[in-house]
GROMACS .gro file of C-alpha atoms in nm:
model
  361
    1UNK     CA    1  -8.573   5.052  -4.242
    2UNK     CA    2  -8.873   5.306  -4.155
    3UNK     CA    3  -9.090   5.273  -3.824
    4UNK     CA    4  -9.386   5.105  -4.059
    5UNK     CA    5  -9.118   4.833  -4.229
    6UNK     CA    6  -8.957   4.755  -3.791
    7UNK     CA    7  -9.325   4.678  -3.711
    8UNK     CA    8  -9.384   4.430  -3.953
    9UNK     CA    9  -9.102   4.289  -3.911
   10UNK     CA   10  -9.126   4.232  -3.565
   11UNK     CA   11  -9.478   4.123  -3.611
   12UNK     CA   12  -9.379   3.926  -3.878
   13UNK     CA   13  -9.084   3.741  -3.658
   14UNK     CA   14  -9.336   3.682  -3.376
   15UNK     CA   15  -9.619   3.499  -3.614
   16UNK     CA   16  -9.293   3.259  -3.752
   17UNK     CA   17  -9.206   3.247  -3.378
   18UNK     CA   18  -9.519   3.130  -3.272
   19UNK     CA   19  -9.598   2.920  -3.567
   20UNK     CA   20  -9.320   2.693  -3.496
   21UNK     CA   21  -9.379   2.667  -3.144
   22UNK     CA   22  -9.693   2.530  -3.235
   23UNK     CA   23  -9.634   2.299  -3.484
   24UNK     CA   24  -9.362   2.201  -3.329
   25UNK     CA   25  -9.499   2.153  -2.900
   26UNK     CA   26  -9.853   2.217  -2.924
   27UNK     CA   27  -9.983   2.018  -3.238
   28UNK     CA   28  -9.832   1.739  -3.089
   29UNK     CA   29  -9.928   1.767  -2.740
   30UNK     CA   30 -10.262   1.813  -2.904
   31UNK     CA   31 -10.241   1.499  -3.054
   32UNK     CA   32 -10.107   1.283  -2.795
   33UNK     CA   33 -10.347   1.407  -2.500
   34UNK     CA   34 -10.234   1.490  -2.122
   35UNK     CA   35 -10.056   1.296  -1.846
   36UNK     CA   36  -9.840   1.354  -1.627
   37UNK     CA   37  -9.534   1.243  -1.803
   38UNK     CA   38  -9.640   1.367  -2.127
   39UNK     CA   39  -9.708   1.740  -1.992
   40UNK     CA   40  -9.327   1.756  -1.819
   41UNK     CA   41  -9.203   1.664  -2.169
   42UNK     CA   42  -9.409   1.978  -2.347
   43UNK     CA   43  -9.309   2.230  -2.095
   44UNK     CA   44  -8.908   2.133  -2.157
   45UNK     CA   45  -8.927   2.134  -2.496
   46UNK     CA   46  -9.173   2.433  -2.505
   47UNK     CA   47  -8.931   2.590  -2.246
   48UNK     CA   48  -8.621   2.499  -2.419
   49UNK     CA   49  -8.782   2.689  -2.763
   50UNK     CA   50  -8.909   3.000  -2.594
   51UNK     CA   51  -8.573   3.034  -2.496
   52UNK     CA   52  -8.374   2.978  -2.805
   53UNK     CA   53  -8.659   3.274  -2.956
   54UNK     CA   54  -8.524   3.488  -2.733
   55UNK     CA   55  -8.121   3.489  -2.820
   56UNK     CA   56  -8.268   3.502  -3.181
   57UNK     CA   57  -8.496   3.816  -3.120
   58UNK     CA   58  -8.200   4.000  -2.926
   59UNK     CA   59  -7.982   3.871  -3.205
   60UNK     CA   60  -8.175   4.060  -3.423
   61UNK     CA   61  -8.251   4.348  -3.206
   62UNK     CA   62  -7.862   4.379  -3.174
   63UNK     CA   63  -7.846   4.346  -3.539
   64UNK     CA   64  -8.057   4.606  -3.665
   65UNK     CA   65  -8.050   4.814  -3.395
   66UNK     CA   66  -8.458   4.791  -3.395
   67UNK     CA   67  -8.635   4.912  -3.088
   68UNK     CA   68  -8.937   4.702  -3.188
   69UNK     CA   69  -8.734   4.382  -3.167
   70UNK     CA   70  -8.600   4.540  -2.852
   71UNK     CA   71  -8.964   4.557  -2.719
   72UNK     CA   72  -9.026   4.203  -2.872
   73UNK     CA   73  -8.703   4.035  -2.740
   74UNK     CA   74  -8.830   4.027  -2.335
   75UNK     CA   75  -9.174   3.959  -2.375
   76UNK     CA   76  -9.141   3.688  -2.683
   77UNK     CA   77  -9.111   3.385  -2.427
   78UNK     CA   78  -9.386   3.478  -2.243
   79UNK     CA   79  -9.598   3.526  -2.564
   80UNK     CA   80  -9.519   3.183  -2.588
   81UNK     CA   81  -9.621   3.043  -2.310
   82UNK     CA   82  -9.942   3.226  -2.349
   83UNK     CA   83  -9.999   3.073  -2.705
   84UNK     CA   84  -9.962   2.718  -2.568
   85UNK     CA   85 -10.221   2.819  -2.264
   86UNK     CA   86 -10.456   2.996  -2.441
   87UNK     CA   87 -10.474   2.688  -2.731
   88UNK     CA   88 -10.479   2.373  -2.479
   89UNK     CA   89 -10.710   2.543  -2.240
   90UNK     CA   90 -10.955   2.545  -2.534
   91UNK     CA   91 -10.926   2.228  -2.679
   92UNK     CA   92 -10.806   2.000  -2.361
   93UNK     CA   93 -10.825   2.239  -2.044
   94UNK     CA   94 -11.081   2.423  -1.939
   95UNK     CA   95 -11.260   2.670  -2.186
   96UNK     CA   96 -11.362   2.986  -1.948
   97UNK     CA   97 -10.982   2.987  -1.814
   98UNK     CA   98 -10.881   3.056  -2.208
   99UNK     CA   99 -11.145   3.312  -2.295
  100UNK     CA  100 -10.967   3.512  -1.923
  101UNK     CA  101 -10.687   3.449  -2.065
  102UNK     CA  102 -10.787   3.640  -2.435
  103UNK     CA  103 -11.004   3.886  -2.251
  104UNK     CA  104 -10.686   3.970  -1.998
  105UNK     CA  105 -10.481   3.985  -2.291
  106UNK     CA  106 -10.737   4.183  -2.568
  107UNK     CA  107 -10.837   4.459  -2.243
  108UNK     CA  108 -10.549   4.711  -2.215
  109UNK     CA  109 -10.465   4.584  -2.597
  110UNK     CA  110 -10.824   4.745  -2.698
  111UNK     CA  111 -10.796   4.999  -2.410
  112UNK     CA  112 -10.525   5.153  -2.552
  113UNK     CA  113 -10.603   5.133  -2.900
  114UNK     CA  114 -10.934   5.344  -2.861
  115UNK     CA  115 -10.709   5.609  -2.667
  116UNK     CA  116 -10.485   5.650  -2.977
  117UNK     CA  117 -10.785   5.812  -3.128
  118UNK     CA  118 -10.774   6.068  -2.854
  119UNK     CA  119 -10.438   6.125  -2.736
  120UNK     CA  120 -10.128   6.126  -2.966
  121UNK     CA  121  -9.939   5.767  -2.884
  122UNK     CA  122  -9.626   5.651  -3.042
  123UNK     CA  123  -9.690   5.360  -3.218
  124UNK     CA  124  -9.345   5.192  -2.996
  125UNK     CA  125  -9.586   5.239  -2.671
  126UNK     CA  126  -9.899   5.034  -2.863
  127UNK     CA  127  -9.647   4.797  -2.961
  128UNK     CA  128  -9.492   4.758  -2.607
  129UNK     CA  129  -9.871   4.718  -2.429
  130UNK     CA  130  -9.962   4.436  -2.690
  131UNK     CA  131  -9.644   4.247  -2.678
  132UNK     CA  132  -9.553   4.335  -2.318
  133UNK     CA  133  -9.922   4.334  -2.165
  134UNK     CA  134  -9.912   3.973  -2.386
  135UNK     CA  135  -9.583   3.832  -2.234
  136UNK     CA  136  -9.736   3.988  -1.896
  137UNK     CA  137 -10.065   3.702  -1.897
  138UNK     CA  138  -9.826   3.465  -2.014
  139UNK     CA  139  -9.570   3.432  -1.740
  140UNK     CA  140  -9.873   3.503  -1.478
  141UNK     CA  141 -10.023   3.252  -1.601
  142UNK     CA  142  -9.717   3.006  -1.653
  143UNK     CA  143  -9.621   3.015  -1.272
  144UNK     CA  144  -9.995   2.954  -1.168
  145UNK     CA  145  -9.982   2.656  -1.374
  146UNK     CA  146  -9.637   2.504  -1.268
  147UNK     CA  147  -9.562   2.442  -1.628
  148UNK     CA  148  -9.243   2.645  -1.671
  149UNK     CA  149  -8.944   2.388  -1.648
  150UNK     CA  150  -8.605   2.368  -1.704
  151UNK     CA  151  -8.492   2.372  -2.100
  152UNK     CA  152  -8.438   2.061  -2.243
  153UNK     CA  153  -8.586   1.833  -2.559
  154UNK     CA  154  -8.659   1.492  -2.370
  155UNK     CA  155  -8.614   1.241  -2.618
  156UNK     CA  156  -8.958   1.057  -2.726
  157UNK     CA  157  -8.862   0.908  -3.078
  158UNK     CA  158  -9.274   0.922  -3.125
  159UNK     CA  159  -9.291   1.287  -3.062
  160UNK     CA  160  -8.968   1.403  -3.161
  161UNK     CA  161  -9.033   1.275  -3.515
  162UNK     CA  162  -9.408   1.450  -3.551
  163UNK     CA  163  -9.222   1.793  -3.407
  164UNK     CA  164  -8.959   1.785  -3.732
  165UNK     CA  165  -9.243   1.700  -3.975
  166UNK     CA  166  -9.514   1.915  -3.818
  167UNK     CA  167  -9.223   2.226  -3.827
  168UNK     CA  168  -9.158   2.149  -4.194
  169UNK     CA  169  -9.447   2.165  -4.273
  170UNK     CA  170  -9.506   2.425  -4.107
  171UNK     CA  171  -9.238   2.614  -4.307
  172UNK     CA  172  -9.371   2.458  -4.656
  173UNK     CA  173  -9.673   2.610  -4.628
  174UNK     CA  174  -9.567   2.919  -4.474
  175UNK     CA  175  -9.316   2.987  -4.750
  176UNK     CA  176  -9.569   2.897  -5.021
  177UNK     CA  177  -9.781   3.153  -4.916
  178UNK     CA  178  -9.471   3.400  -4.870
  179UNK     CA  179  -9.314   3.322  -5.184
  180UNK     CA  180  -9.683   3.363  -5.381
  181UNK     CA  181  -9.707   3.755  -5.195
  182UNK     CA  182  -9.370   3.862  -5.219
  183UNK     CA  183  -9.330   3.727  -5.581
  184UNK     CA  184  -9.661   3.940  -5.699
  185UNK     CA  185  -9.546   4.253  -5.552
  186UNK     CA  186  -9.150   4.187  -5.715
  187UNK     CA  187  -9.286   4.148  -6.042
  188UNK     CA  188  -9.611   4.380  -6.015
  189UNK     CA  189  -9.512   4.655  -5.742
  190UNK     CA  190  -9.632   4.716  -5.473
  191UNK     CA  191 -10.020   4.820  -5.530
  192UNK     CA  192 -10.057   4.477  -5.592
  193UNK     CA  193  -9.890   4.349  -5.244
  194UNK     CA  194 -10.131   4.568  -5.094
  195UNK     CA  195 -10.417   4.453  -5.307
  196UNK     CA  196 -10.349   4.146  -5.083
  197UNK     CA  197 -10.268   4.246  -4.802
  198UNK     CA  198 -10.510   4.500  -4.770
  199UNK     CA  199 -10.756   4.222  -4.874
  200UNK     CA  200 -10.593   4.029  -4.600
  201UNK     CA  201 -10.667   4.285  -4.310
  202UNK     CA  202 -11.013   4.303  -4.429
  203UNK     CA  203 -11.081   3.909  -4.369
  204UNK     CA  204 -10.858   3.882  -4.089
  205UNK     CA  205 -11.157   3.747  -3.873
  206UNK     CA  206 -11.197   3.435  -4.141
  207UNK     CA  207 -10.750   3.410  -4.089
  208UNK     CA  208 -10.776   3.414  -3.700
  209UNK     CA  209 -11.058   3.160  -3.643
  210UNK     CA  210 -10.946   2.932  -3.877
  211UNK     CA  211 -10.620   2.919  -3.699
  212UNK     CA  212 -10.781   2.888  -3.410
  213UNK     CA  213 -11.023   2.607  -3.490
  214UNK     CA  214 -10.794   2.415  -3.650
  215UNK     CA  215 -10.580   2.332  -3.304
  216UNK     CA  216 -10.884   2.271  -3.131
  217UNK     CA  217 -11.005   2.034  -3.420
  218UNK     CA  218 -10.674   1.833  -3.370
  219UNK     CA  219 -10.745   1.744  -3.015
  220UNK     CA  220 -11.071   1.640  -3.136
  221UNK     CA  221 -11.015   1.416  -3.402
  222UNK     CA  222 -10.741   1.175  -3.181
  223UNK     CA  223 -11.062   1.181  -2.913
  224UNK     CA  224 -11.255   1.060  -3.162
  225UNK     CA  225 -10.969   0.806  -3.372
  226UNK     CA  226 -11.041   0.610  -2.976
  227UNK     CA  227 -11.412   0.581  -3.089
  228UNK     CA  228 -11.336   0.506  -3.454
  229UNK     CA  229 -11.242   0.608  -3.838
  230UNK     CA  230 -11.605   0.649  -3.917
  231UNK     CA  231 -11.722   0.838  -3.587
  232UNK     CA  232 -11.405   1.113  -3.647
  233UNK     CA  233 -11.498   1.091  -4.054
  234UNK     CA  234 -11.819   1.197  -3.923
  235UNK     CA  235 -11.731   1.450  -3.662
  236UNK     CA  236 -11.469   1.628  -3.922
  237UNK     CA  237 -11.780   1.632  -4.174
  238UNK     CA  238 -12.014   1.771  -3.945
  239UNK     CA  239 -11.732   2.068  -3.792
  240UNK     CA  240 -11.647   2.146  -4.163
  241UNK     CA  241 -11.947   2.217  -4.325
  242UNK     CA  242 -12.099   2.438  -3.951
  243UNK     CA  243 -11.819   2.649  -3.947
  244UNK     CA  244 -11.743   2.710  -4.341
  245UNK     CA  245 -12.116   2.826  -4.296
  246UNK     CA  246 -11.974   3.041  -4.044
  247UNK     CA  247 -11.709   3.140  -4.287
  248UNK     CA  248 -11.890   3.268  -4.547
  249UNK     CA  249 -12.137   3.438  -4.372
  250UNK     CA  250 -11.836   3.641  -4.226
  251UNK     CA  251 -11.718   3.651  -4.593
  252UNK     CA  252 -11.988   3.764  -4.784
  253UNK     CA  253 -11.978   4.077  -4.515
  254UNK     CA  254 -11.661   4.152  -4.564
  255UNK     CA  255 -11.674   4.200  -4.917
  256UNK     CA  256 -12.014   4.370  -4.872
  257UNK     CA  257 -11.829   4.636  -4.685
  258UNK     CA  258 -11.914   4.984  -4.824
  259UNK     CA  259 -11.662   5.192  -4.921
  260UNK     CA  260 -11.643   5.451  -4.676
  261UNK     CA  261 -11.574   5.149  -4.374
  262UNK     CA  262 -11.279   4.982  -4.649
  263UNK     CA  263 -11.125   5.400  -4.694
  264UNK     CA  264 -11.153   5.470  -4.310
  265UNK     CA  265 -10.969   5.100  -4.247
  266UNK     CA  266 -10.746   5.059  -4.526
  267UNK     CA  267 -10.691   5.410  -4.678
  268UNK     CA  268 -10.601   5.423  -5.043
  269UNK     CA  269 -10.501   5.046  -4.999
  270UNK     CA  270 -10.893   4.974  -5.030
  271UNK     CA  271 -10.923   5.054  -5.421
  272UNK     CA  272 -10.655   4.803  -5.493
  273UNK     CA  273 -10.828   4.546  -5.246
  274UNK     CA  274 -11.129   4.615  -5.301
  275UNK     CA  275 -11.182   4.381  -5.644
  276UNK     CA  276 -10.931   4.130  -5.505
  277UNK     CA  277 -11.168   4.091  -5.183
  278UNK     CA  278 -11.437   3.833  -5.329
  279UNK     CA  279 -11.117   3.567  -5.438
  280UNK     CA  280 -10.933   3.649  -5.101
  281UNK     CA  281 -11.250   3.552  -4.930
  282UNK     CA  282 -11.319   3.239  -5.128
  283UNK     CA  283 -10.938   3.132  -5.100
  284UNK     CA  284 -10.963   3.204  -4.688
  285UNK     CA  285 -11.317   2.983  -4.686
  286UNK     CA  286 -11.147   2.735  -4.868
  287UNK     CA  287 -10.793   2.714  -4.623
  288UNK     CA  288 -11.002   2.623  -4.348
  289UNK     CA  289 -11.209   2.355  -4.564
  290UNK     CA  290 -10.827   2.178  -4.634
  291UNK     CA  291 -10.746   2.263  -4.253
  292UNK     CA  292 -10.957   2.025  -4.117
  293UNK     CA  293 -10.859   1.750  -4.294
  294UNK     CA  294 -10.471   1.862  -4.214
  295UNK     CA  295 -10.562   1.848  -3.808
  296UNK     CA  296 -10.693   1.480  -3.938
  297UNK     CA  297 -10.374   1.401  -3.997
  298UNK     CA  298 -10.147   1.576  -3.784
  299UNK     CA  299 -10.416   1.378  -3.481
  300UNK     CA  300 -10.276   1.104  -3.600
  301UNK     CA  301  -9.939   1.183  -3.601
  302UNK     CA  302  -9.879   1.137  -3.966
  303UNK     CA  303  -9.589   1.367  -3.996
  304UNK     CA  304  -9.399   1.212  -4.274
  305UNK     CA  305  -9.788   1.223  -4.494
  306UNK     CA  306  -9.836   1.599  -4.438
  307UNK     CA  307  -9.542   1.703  -4.584
  308UNK     CA  308  -9.548   1.544  -4.856
  309UNK     CA  309  -9.873   1.692  -4.940
  310UNK     CA  310  -9.805   2.050  -4.840
  311UNK     CA  311  -9.491   2.001  -5.090
  312UNK     CA  312  -9.698   1.856  -5.353
  313UNK     CA  313  -9.990   2.150  -5.287
  314UNK     CA  314  -9.682   2.394  -5.202
  315UNK     CA  315  -9.448   2.446  -5.482
  316UNK     CA  316  -9.687   2.471  -5.698
  317UNK     CA  317  -9.858   2.733  -5.577
  318UNK     CA  318  -9.628   3.078  -5.626
  319UNK     CA  319  -9.554   2.955  -6.011
  320UNK     CA  320  -9.852   2.928  -6.078
  321UNK     CA  321 -10.021   3.290  -5.877
  322UNK     CA  322  -9.711   3.475  -6.009
  323UNK     CA  323  -9.706   3.348  -6.350
  324UNK     CA  324 -10.118   3.415  -6.405
  325UNK     CA  325 -10.053   3.774  -6.234
  326UNK     CA  326  -9.776   3.856  -6.474
  327UNK     CA  327  -9.992   3.802  -6.811
  328UNK     CA  328 -10.319   3.899  -6.647
  329UNK     CA  329 -10.272   4.135  -6.353
  330UNK     CA  330 -10.362   4.082  -5.949
  331UNK     CA  331 -10.701   4.027  -5.965
  332UNK     CA  332 -10.661   3.748  -6.189
  333UNK     CA  333 -10.363   3.612  -5.952
  334UNK     CA  334 -10.571   3.599  -5.666
  335UNK     CA  335 -10.802   3.417  -5.846
  336UNK     CA  336 -10.534   3.158  -5.926
  337UNK     CA  337 -10.513   3.159  -5.561
  338UNK     CA  338 -10.911   3.103  -5.483
  339UNK     CA  339 -10.858   2.807  -5.761
  340UNK     CA  340 -10.535   2.683  -5.591
  341UNK     CA  341 -10.773   2.654  -5.244
  342UNK     CA  342 -11.026   2.439  -5.360
  343UNK     CA  343 -10.779   2.195  -5.578
  344UNK     CA  344 -10.545   2.198  -5.215
  345UNK     CA  345 -10.865   2.071  -5.024
  346UNK     CA  346 -10.989   1.815  -5.220
  347UNK     CA  347 -10.634   1.648  -5.226
  348UNK     CA  348 -10.607   1.698  -4.812
  349UNK     CA  349 -10.989   1.523  -4.814
  350UNK     CA  350 -10.883   1.239  -5.045
  351UNK     CA  351 -10.597   1.209  -4.813
  352UNK     CA  352 -10.762   1.203  -4.525
  353UNK     CA  353 -11.017   0.968  -4.626
  354UNK     CA  354 -10.820   0.725  -4.727
  355UNK     CA  355 -10.594   0.722  -4.398
  356UNK     CA  356 -10.901   0.658  -4.213
  357UNK     CA  357 -11.004   0.420  -4.453
  358UNK     CA  358 -10.660   0.229  -4.427
  359UNK     CA  359 -10.733   0.197  -4.057
  360UNK     CA  360 -11.069   0.021  -4.143
  361UNK     CA  361 -10.851  -0.206  -4.298
   0.00000   0.00000   0.00000
């Protein structure tokens, strides 16, 4: 595996680990709220999953002899702590603290990135600053906040069931998306893969905002559910309309990026990514539209229902996308993704409204 492949693999492993921990621990904590007993249970579960993740990455580092995995191994525990702290602080506690944590992690990384344009810095060094810097911030906050606890999985049936369903939901959703991309790359070659990943890079801000807002909406909708289903639905609709307008604006800017900037960011990949960009932008916005009712399902701890919906919407996706790609090319496949995202949004909203109506009796 070349150096870029090792970097991509380490970043992918980190992303998957953080996604699993969010699904299994963080989302449940957001839905249940904070009290002293729940906080202790969450801290112990967080410590357990972070420890398991560390052992897993150490094993990968040894097996693959990858220096990037070697850097990630001592960092992943702290990155898990940081991710938990940023989300919970934003959603339930102190938003200023969340901004401080993000800045403490981002400033050194951004500084190193700028310096790399002036001085030759090894990619491994930049990755180390990003991973170990984030871990240091995570450890620092955890020690100050006393959230490091003995690793264990406390027995609490409702939370444990939700954690299982949410983790399976994450695996199903991520798996379907990954199979679509990998399948197109396998059948259509590297240019197709470059088109999708290049467009995804340009639309990175939308994806970051979407994932962040979804976590915040879990806590918001859980709180509104105590007021009543009508208030919860109204809050979800208002948030979707307001934030969709913002994301549409960002998407429009991304689609209108001049070729000179696109080439500077993506290099030769820009030529294949540009035609697919409008479709991938639409898919990203529609993905956010789906994420709000999905957050409502998690706020209600409707884990089984969430997984059933995810499987129903996720399983056909790679089959349809790959079939369209083979018959009509990667741009058509990108539009197929957007069409599937629209159908998914309708299904998630229909389920959410039906669930709230059932609570009204």
